[in-house]
Amino acid sequence: MTVAVILFAGVAAFAIYASDYYRDADTTHKNLVSSAALPVAQGDGYLAFGDPNAATGIVLYPGAKVEYSAYAPLMRFVAEHGYLAVAVEMPFNFAFFDIDAADRVRAAYPQVDTWWIGGHSLGGSMAAQYAADHADDVAIEGLVLLGAYTASDLSDADLGAVTVYGSNDLILDRDKLAEGATKLPEGAKTVVIEGGNHAGFGDYGPQKGDGEATLPPDDQQKQTADVLAASIEDRESHAKASSAAA
């Protein structure tokens, strides 16, 4: 076989593999309905939920082979806390193809003062890489890992960080989770949602190899949004206390 034939076969195989992805279960798109209380905007490869003039924004990278709009329910819960919550679309639904996707969201909302970068599963690892690549960016305030761990060393970074995963998650590698915890910034928090699983952060149905959840996905998503809001508030309170002490 020639190199061209081998390359073509590889590309074709990947195309077939990538085409079998987890689709948004919201076929009627009710989660994308905008209202005065909770506006929803479609941008260049992203969906933005909540106040576009919020002081704090959250960018979420989707899990591997998961349609980004499947995180709309979670983003809505986050936006209800007063933040701009943005889910980004990834090429072929793999975050490693566009690690800098947060840049275009930040460019679209320059009025947002600070950002937390996060992701689910593979998306979380890529969000951690983005945070590491922007370690000197004062606008990046924190990292959110949902059913995910970091392979990037952020131990010296001045960031808030929170890891959230479900107790019934059978996809998340616990050994790599423990190893990744040593690479997170000082004060990083870990929250386990009892009865939650890996797929429960989104609305795309059961995921192969995952454990069975014992609570509805919307409960897991609401708890996750509450944890994220608490982490942001803790970070802000700590910053104010430090500023006052200085």
mmCIF file of C-alpha atoms in Angstrom:
data_model
loop_
_atom_site.group_PDB
_atom_site.id
_atom_site.type_symbol
_atom_site.label_atom_id
_atom_site.label_comp_id
_atom_site.label_asym_id
_atom_site.label_seq_id
_atom_site.Cartn_x
_atom_site.Cartn_y
_atom_site.Cartn_z
ATOM 1 C CA MET A 1 0.000 0.000 0.000
ATOM 2 C CA THR A 2 1.213 3.504 -0.786
ATOM 3 C CA VAL A 3 1.447 6.231 1.847
ATOM 4 C CA ALA A 4 -1.482 8.032 0.223
ATOM 5 C CA VAL A 5 -3.671 4.925 0.408
ATOM 6 C CA ILE A 6 -2.746 4.345 4.065
ATOM 7 C CA LEU A 7 -3.449 7.973 4.884
ATOM 8 C CA PHE A 8 -6.796 7.863 3.100
ATOM 9 C CA ALA A 9 -7.763 4.686 4.940
ATOM 10 C CA GLY A 10 -6.842 6.286 8.260
ATOM 11 C CA VAL A 11 -8.865 9.399 7.536
ATOM 12 C CA ALA A 12 -11.843 7.316 6.423
ATOM 13 C CA ALA A 13 -11.650 5.182 9.558
ATOM 14 C CA PHE A 14 -11.547 8.262 11.773
ATOM 15 C CA ALA A 15 -14.480 9.811 9.911
ATOM 16 C CA ILE A 16 -16.559 6.704 10.540
ATOM 17 C CA TYR A 17 -15.498 6.632 14.205
ATOM 18 C CA ALA A 18 -16.240 10.329 14.759
ATOM 19 C CA SER A 19 -19.617 10.157 13.029
ATOM 20 C CA ASP A 20 -20.901 7.796 15.723
ATOM 21 C CA TYR A 21 -21.261 10.383 18.484
ATOM 22 C CA TYR A 22 -23.600 11.121 21.378
ATOM 23 C CA ARG A 23 -26.327 13.461 20.202
ATOM 24 C CA ASP A 24 -28.268 16.030 22.155
ATOM 25 C CA ALA A 25 -31.403 14.317 23.467
ATOM 26 C CA ASP A 26 -33.351 17.587 23.272
ATOM 27 C CA THR A 27 -34.697 17.026 19.766
ATOM 28 C CA THR A 28 -37.265 19.830 20.111
ATOM 29 C CA HIS A 29 -34.569 22.311 21.191
ATOM 30 C CA LYS A 30 -36.587 23.506 24.172
ATOM 31 C CA ASN A 31 -33.338 24.036 26.080
ATOM 32 C CA LEU A 32 -32.249 26.603 23.501
ATOM 33 C CA VAL A 33 -35.308 28.810 23.881
ATOM 34 C CA SER A 34 -34.339 32.342 24.844
ATOM 35 C CA SER A 35 -36.292 34.465 27.304
ATOM 36 C CA ALA A 36 -35.940 37.848 28.986
ATOM 37 C CA ALA A 37 -35.017 36.096 32.230
ATOM 38 C CA LEU A 38 -32.483 33.777 30.598
ATOM 39 C CA PRO A 39 -31.295 34.850 27.149
ATOM 40 C CA VAL A 40 -29.709 32.295 24.828
ATOM 41 C CA ALA A 41 -27.469 33.317 21.931
ATOM 42 C CA GLN A 42 -25.976 31.257 19.106
ATOM 43 C CA GLY A 43 -22.492 32.436 18.188
ATOM 44 C CA ASP A 44 -19.579 31.272 16.058
ATOM 45 C CA GLY A 45 -19.419 27.665 17.225
ATOM 46 C CA TYR A 46 -20.855 28.285 20.670
ATOM 47 C CA LEU A 47 -24.074 28.650 22.649
ATOM 48 C CA ALA A 48 -24.184 31.383 25.287
ATOM 49 C CA PHE A 49 -26.654 31.318 28.165
ATOM 50 C CA GLY A 50 -27.421 34.134 30.561
ATOM 51 C CA ASP A 51 -26.467 37.773 30.965
ATOM 52 C CA PRO A 52 -23.973 38.823 28.245
ATOM 53 C CA ASN A 53 -22.859 41.644 30.559
ATOM 54 C CA ALA A 54 -22.158 39.389 33.531
ATOM 55 C CA ALA A 55 -18.948 40.067 35.436
ATOM 56 C CA THR A 56 -17.958 36.397 35.266
ATOM 57 C CA GLY A 57 -18.180 33.948 32.400
ATOM 58 C CA ILE A 58 -17.754 30.178 32.230
ATOM 59 C CA VAL A 59 -16.630 28.351 29.086
ATOM 60 C CA LEU A 60 -17.342 24.616 28.878
ATOM 61 C CA TYR A 61 -15.546 22.179 26.563
ATOM 62 C CA PRO A 62 -17.682 19.096 25.756
ATOM 63 C CA GLY A 63 -16.681 15.510 26.345
ATOM 64 C CA ALA A 64 -15.318 13.396 23.495
ATOM 65 C CA LYS A 65 -17.903 12.501 20.877
ATOM 66 C CA VAL A 66 -20.619 14.515 22.628
ATOM 67 C CA GLU A 67 -22.665 17.166 20.829
ATOM 68 C CA TYR A 68 -22.014 20.459 22.552
ATOM 69 C CA SER A 69 -25.670 21.500 22.777
ATOM 70 C CA ALA A 70 -26.256 18.493 25.060
ATOM 71 C CA TYR A 71 -24.800 20.641 27.861
ATOM 72 C CA ALA A 72 -27.547 23.258 27.500
ATOM 73 C CA PRO A 73 -29.408 22.165 30.676
ATOM 74 C CA LEU A 74 -26.225 22.466 32.756
ATOM 75 C CA MET A 75 -25.410 25.826 31.199
ATOM 76 C CA ARG A 76 -28.897 27.088 32.000
ATOM 77 C CA PHE A 77 -28.500 26.116 35.661
ATOM 78 C CA VAL A 78 -25.123 27.880 35.761
ATOM 79 C CA ALA A 79 -26.556 30.998 34.099
ATOM 80 C CA GLU A 80 -29.310 31.167 36.714
ATOM 81 C CA HIS A 81 -26.595 32.028 39.239
ATOM 82 C CA GLY A 82 -25.908 35.238 37.341
ATOM 83 C CA TYR A 83 -23.017 34.111 35.137
ATOM 84 C CA LEU A 84 -22.582 33.983 31.384
ATOM 85 C CA ALA A 85 -22.332 30.253 30.624
ATOM 86 C CA VAL A 86 -20.998 29.191 27.230
ATOM 87 C CA ALA A 87 -20.755 25.716 25.679
ATOM 88 C CA VAL A 88 -18.398 25.534 22.706
ATOM 89 C CA GLU A 89 -18.593 23.329 19.635
ATOM 90 C CA MET A 90 -15.525 21.265 18.799
ATOM 91 C CA PRO A 91 -14.349 19.940 15.414
ATOM 92 C CA PHE A 92 -15.554 16.343 15.077
ATOM 93 C CA ASN A 93 -16.683 16.658 18.743
ATOM 94 C CA PHE A 94 -13.122 16.298 20.066
ATOM 95 C CA ALA A 95 -11.771 19.139 22.205
ATOM 96 C CA PHE A 96 -8.129 18.409 21.373
ATOM 97 C CA PHE A 97 -8.784 19.753 17.869
ATOM 98 C CA ASP A 98 -9.456 23.254 19.223
ATOM 99 C CA ILE A 99 -7.884 23.764 22.650
ATOM 100 C CA ASP A 100 -8.032 27.540 22.179
ATOM 101 C CA ALA A 101 -11.780 27.579 21.508
ATOM 102 C CA ALA A 102 -12.273 29.780 24.577
ATOM 103 C CA ASP A 103 -10.455 32.597 22.772
ATOM 104 C CA ARG A 104 -13.280 33.215 20.328
ATOM 105 C CA VAL A 105 -15.825 33.277 23.149
ATOM 106 C CA ARG A 106 -13.747 35.741 25.139
ATOM 107 C CA ALA A 107 -13.326 37.902 22.048
ATOM 108 C CA ALA A 108 -17.107 37.929 21.546
ATOM 109 C CA TYR A 109 -17.719 39.073 25.135
ATOM 110 C CA PRO A 110 -14.933 41.559 25.984
ATOM 111 C CA GLN A 111 -17.154 43.136 28.636
ATOM 112 C CA VAL A 112 -16.858 40.019 30.841
ATOM 113 C CA ASP A 113 -14.155 40.705 33.433
ATOM 114 C CA THR A 114 -13.122 37.215 34.492
ATOM 115 C CA TRP A 115 -13.452 33.707 33.131
ATOM 116 C CA TRP A 116 -13.530 30.169 34.454
ATOM 117 C CA ILE A 117 -12.516 27.547 31.910
ATOM 118 C CA GLY A 118 -13.929 24.067 32.254
ATOM 119 C CA GLY A 119 -14.868 20.882 30.521
ATOM 120 C CA HIS A 120 -16.357 17.447 30.767
ATOM 121 C CA SER A 121 -14.180 14.347 30.455
ATOM 122 C CA LEU A 122 -11.688 14.917 27.605
ATOM 123 C CA GLY A 123 -12.966 18.473 27.418
ATOM 124 C CA GLY A 124 -11.858 19.008 31.010
ATOM 125 C CA SER A 125 -8.317 17.876 30.261
ATOM 126 C CA MET A 126 -8.160 20.219 27.288
ATOM 127 C CA ALA A 127 -9.575 23.085 29.362
ATOM 128 C CA ALA A 128 -6.785 22.436 31.880
ATOM 129 C CA GLN A 129 -4.277 22.667 29.040
ATOM 130 C CA TYR A 130 -5.797 25.987 28.006
ATOM 131 C CA ALA A 131 -5.481 27.249 31.581
ATOM 132 C CA ALA A 132 -1.835 26.136 31.688
ATOM 133 C CA ASP A 133 -1.128 27.859 28.373
ATOM 134 C CA HIS A 134 -2.652 31.084 29.766
ATOM 135 C CA ALA A 135 -1.106 30.947 33.226
ATOM 136 C CA ASP A 136 -0.167 34.637 33.074
ATOM 137 C CA ASP A 137 -3.603 35.786 31.906
ATOM 138 C CA VAL A 138 -5.151 37.667 34.832
ATOM 139 C CA ALA A 139 -8.636 37.319 33.340
ATOM 140 C CA ILE A 140 -8.566 33.534 33.848
ATOM 141 C CA GLU A 141 -9.787 32.972 37.398
ATOM 142 C CA GLY A 142 -10.478 29.266 37.621
ATOM 143 C CA LEU A 143 -10.723 25.756 36.240
ATOM 144 C CA VAL A 144 -13.679 23.372 36.303
ATOM 145 C CA LEU A 145 -13.195 19.635 35.776
ATOM 146 C CA LEU A 146 -16.346 17.565 35.332
ATOM 147 C CA GLY A 147 -15.662 13.836 35.382
ATOM 148 C CA ALA A 148 -12.159 14.836 34.335
ATOM 149 C CA TYR A 149 -8.562 15.271 35.484
ATOM 150 C CA THR A 150 -5.648 17.425 34.409
ATOM 151 C CA ALA A 151 -2.491 16.158 32.750
ATOM 152 C CA SER A 152 -1.108 19.718 32.792
ATOM 153 C CA ASP A 153 0.814 20.985 35.810
ATOM 154 C CA LEU A 154 -1.130 23.843 37.380
ATOM 155 C CA SER A 155 0.232 23.404 40.897
ATOM 156 C CA ASP A 156 1.864 26.855 40.883
ATOM 157 C CA ALA A 157 -0.996 28.634 39.138
ATOM 158 C CA ASP A 158 -2.977 31.345 40.894
ATOM 159 C CA LEU A 159 -6.328 29.816 40.020
ATOM 160 C CA GLY A 160 -9.429 28.541 41.695
ATOM 161 C CA ALA A 161 -10.106 24.924 40.779
ATOM 162 C CA VAL A 162 -12.905 22.466 41.387
ATOM 163 C CA THR A 163 -13.316 18.851 40.305
ATOM 164 C CA VAL A 164 -16.808 17.354 40.258
ATOM 165 C CA TYR A 165 -17.661 13.753 39.480
ATOM 166 C CA GLY A 166 -20.437 11.264 40.125
ATOM 167 C CA SER A 167 -20.019 8.433 42.609
ATOM 168 C CA ASN A 168 -21.317 5.970 40.003
ATOM 169 C CA ASP A 169 -18.982 7.150 37.238
ATOM 170 C CA LEU A 170 -17.297 4.045 35.810
ATOM 171 C CA ILE A 171 -15.551 5.875 32.971
ATOM 172 C CA LEU A 172 -13.406 8.281 34.981
ATOM 173 C CA ASP A 173 -9.996 6.724 35.727
ATOM 174 C CA ARG A 174 -9.602 7.105 39.506
ATOM 175 C CA ASP A 175 -5.831 6.560 39.414
ATOM 176 C CA LYS A 176 -5.373 9.363 36.895
ATOM 177 C CA LEU A 177 -7.809 11.471 38.898
ATOM 178 C CA ALA A 178 -5.609 11.073 41.984
ATOM 179 C CA GLU A 179 -2.457 11.786 39.991
ATOM 180 C CA GLY A 180 -4.056 14.848 38.429
ATOM 181 C CA ALA A 181 -5.060 16.185 41.844
ATOM 182 C CA THR A 182 -1.369 16.689 42.667
ATOM 183 C CA LYS A 183 -1.104 18.999 39.638
ATOM 184 C CA LEU A 184 -3.948 21.300 40.643
ATOM 185 C CA PRO A 185 -3.504 24.694 42.335
ATOM 186 C CA GLU A 186 -3.370 24.994 46.103
ATOM 187 C CA GLY A 187 -6.847 24.960 47.608
ATOM 188 C CA ALA A 188 -8.422 22.989 44.756
ATOM 189 C CA LYS A 189 -11.663 21.303 45.769
ATOM 190 C CA THR A 190 -13.169 17.954 44.852
ATOM 191 C CA VAL A 191 -16.894 17.300 45.105
ATOM 192 C CA VAL A 192 -18.498 13.894 44.595
ATOM 193 C CA ILE A 193 -22.149 13.864 43.585
ATOM 194 C CA GLU A 194 -23.705 10.834 45.207
ATOM 195 C CA GLY A 195 -25.638 8.758 42.686
ATOM 196 C CA GLY A 196 -24.299 10.707 39.717
ATOM 197 C CA ASN A 197 -22.458 9.168 36.779
ATOM 198 C CA HIS A 198 -20.292 10.259 33.851
ATOM 199 C CA ALA A 199 -23.038 11.093 31.358
ATOM 200 C CA GLY A 200 -25.171 12.963 33.863
ATOM 201 C CA PHE A 201 -23.432 16.275 33.244
ATOM 202 C CA GLY A 202 -25.073 16.418 29.828
ATOM 203 C CA ASP A 203 -28.341 15.454 28.190
ATOM 204 C CA TYR A 204 -27.288 12.796 25.700
ATOM 205 C CA GLY A 205 -28.498 9.543 27.192
ATOM 206 C CA PRO A 206 -26.518 6.589 28.562
ATOM 207 C CA GLN A 207 -22.812 6.327 27.751
ATOM 208 C CA LYS A 208 -21.133 3.018 26.979
ATOM 209 C CA GLY A 209 -19.172 1.696 29.947
ATOM 210 C CA ASP A 210 -20.714 4.136 32.415
ATOM 211 C CA GLY A 211 -22.321 3.260 35.726
ATOM 212 C CA GLU A 212 -26.053 3.652 36.252
ATOM 213 C CA ALA A 213 -27.105 6.885 37.914
ATOM 214 C CA THR A 214 -29.497 6.798 40.842
ATOM 215 C CA LEU A 215 -30.579 10.420 40.437
ATOM 216 C CA PRO A 216 -31.973 12.253 37.405
ATOM 217 C CA PRO A 217 -29.486 14.114 35.168
ATOM 218 C CA ASP A 218 -31.095 17.465 35.958
ATOM 219 C CA ASP A 219 -30.401 16.888 39.673
ATOM 220 C CA GLN A 220 -26.746 16.187 38.890
ATOM 221 C CA GLN A 221 -26.572 19.254 36.666
ATOM 222 C CA LYS A 222 -28.188 21.526 39.243
ATOM 223 C CA GLN A 223 -25.865 20.272 41.982
ATOM 224 C CA THR A 224 -22.922 20.857 39.658
ATOM 225 C CA ALA A 225 -24.036 24.420 38.932
ATOM 226 C CA ASP A 226 -24.413 25.067 42.677
ATOM 227 C CA VAL A 227 -20.896 23.743 43.333
ATOM 228 C CA LEU A 228 -19.468 25.914 40.570
ATOM 229 C CA ALA A 229 -21.245 29.008 41.887
ATOM 230 C CA ALA A 230 -19.946 28.325 45.397
ATOM 231 C CA SER A 231 -16.399 27.927 44.048
ATOM 232 C CA ILE A 232 -16.588 31.235 42.195
ATOM 233 C CA GLU A 233 -17.980 33.000 45.259
ATOM 234 C CA ASP A 234 -15.239 31.505 47.464
ATOM 235 C CA ARG A 235 -12.605 32.699 45.016
ATOM 236 C CA GLU A 236 -14.078 36.199 44.953
ATOM 237 C CA SER A 237 -14.324 36.324 48.761
ATOM 238 C CA HIS A 238 -10.709 35.220 49.115
ATOM 239 C CA ALA A 239 -9.583 37.885 46.642
ATOM 240 C CA LYS A 240 -11.457 40.604 48.534
ATOM 241 C CA ALA A 241 -10.028 39.448 51.854
ATOM 242 C CA SER A 242 -6.499 39.440 50.456
ATOM 243 C CA SER A 243 -6.993 42.902 48.975
ATOM 244 C CA ALA A 244 -8.305 44.252 52.278
ATOM 245 C CA ALA A 245 -5.383 42.741 54.206
ATOM 246 C CA ALA A 246 -2.914 44.371 51.815
#
